[in-house]
Amino acid sequence: MNAIAKTALAVGGISSERIARLRGDEAGIFRKARPKSQAKLGNGIAGFLDGVPMHWMKDWPTPFPILVDRARGATITDIDGNRLDDFCLGDTGSMFGHSPAPVARAIRRQAGRGLTYMLPSEDALAIGPLLQEKFGLPFWQIATTATDANRFALRVARAVTGREKILVFNGCYHGAVDETMVRMKDGHAVNRPGLAGEFRDLTRATKIVEFNDIPALEAALADRQVACVITEPVLTNSCMVLPEPGFHEVLRRLTRQAGTLLLIDETHTISTGLGGYTRAHGLEPDLFVLGKPVAGGVPASVWGMSEAVASRYADYNRTKEPGYSGMGTTLSANPLQFAAMRATLEEVMTADNYTHMEHLARRLDAGLTAAIDRHGLPWHVARVGARVEFICAPGPLRNGGEAENAHAPELEAAIHVALVNRGVLIAPFHNMMLVSPATTARQVDRLILAFGDVVGKLSA
């Protein structure tokens, strides 16, 4: 076989044949270690569409989902007794560990007082000032998911600007917000492939440019038709893309010049440090969204706005016709959320915990990088605070298009199953690892050792 043909069969510097062989071998090991789980899950769970409670549970690269018995701290145990060092942590939902003690106490206390009643509890009195203190913006609302929070914030942005269009960056992720489900293909905006039941052209009201592309951003804002730019500070949920120096400063300047609001979605980048990437890097958003870990694993999200936006929204509400705003869900802002969120903000989301997380994340970054270098692979590691990701391509990546091209699903799936068999769980849809306050140096070292072993098998 000539060199060109060999290259065509390689993924991330590893031959497709070797990737398939590793995944097949590791799948057998996985099944053998989980006879109870296979018996209960191997043919799907009765009563659920496609045999799973949520469709993406079928997308885990393991032969069948892991059936969890319990989780505590940074460890998951399945019904077969297999213990896993958990670096997935619910894909950020349990970023501060499973059932942090203050949150568990708060949930037990509130459970005897009622779970939902569409009225505030005393915990709500503490949360408003805590959100102001942690994240800087003066006015807040509670929702149940970051998807909801982003939808509501975008509705406010359109209301106060009188504009329809929003702008996103290629490769973005903001939950299931319809308008953000676009991508760039051959330089043009298109609906993301695979959307179920989508009959609209989402690009009619959404502009899209590449992350870090300042000229394209300036051109897209020039007509002053964009109500809001919605972005993560770092592109995540793909192959991670960090902002280039000065990008956020220019983004803020250009949005202000165009009369466009800026929404920062910190749902994944809250790993950066206390107050998220926004506080760590002095960003000045008009709107701010945080979901997933804000209530320690209880479904909850928050969205905040600046004084100026709040004032403009109050003016809008005084003049709009009466009727339903299109924002809010019945179970949002319930007392269970208040109790768990207060405990998280006061006792879990602390400077000391972030210091611990940052220290061990740097250790993980260095260990994974050393293993990649030792085996001469064209891969790299990206990190934002306690969030670490190995990427099976050269880096750093500059934008969402490069991130899409760097994604290597078959290779990443093989690595994922191999790590599970070595006692380590990472995020299933990308190679993300989180360090929590409960994570130990020993767990980090086990992950580094397991990763080195898997990489060695792939590149032998």
Coordinates of C-alpha atoms in Angstrom, one line a residue, residues 10 43 78 121 288 315 388 412:
A10 CA -5.1 7.0 9.5
N43 CA -31.8 -5.3 25.1
D78 CA -22.3 0.4 38.9
S121 CA -38.9 30.4 50.4
F288 CA -25.3 36.1 31.6
D315 CA -39.6 50.5 29.7
V388 CA -9.3 19.5 30.5
E412 CA -12.3 8.8 20.7

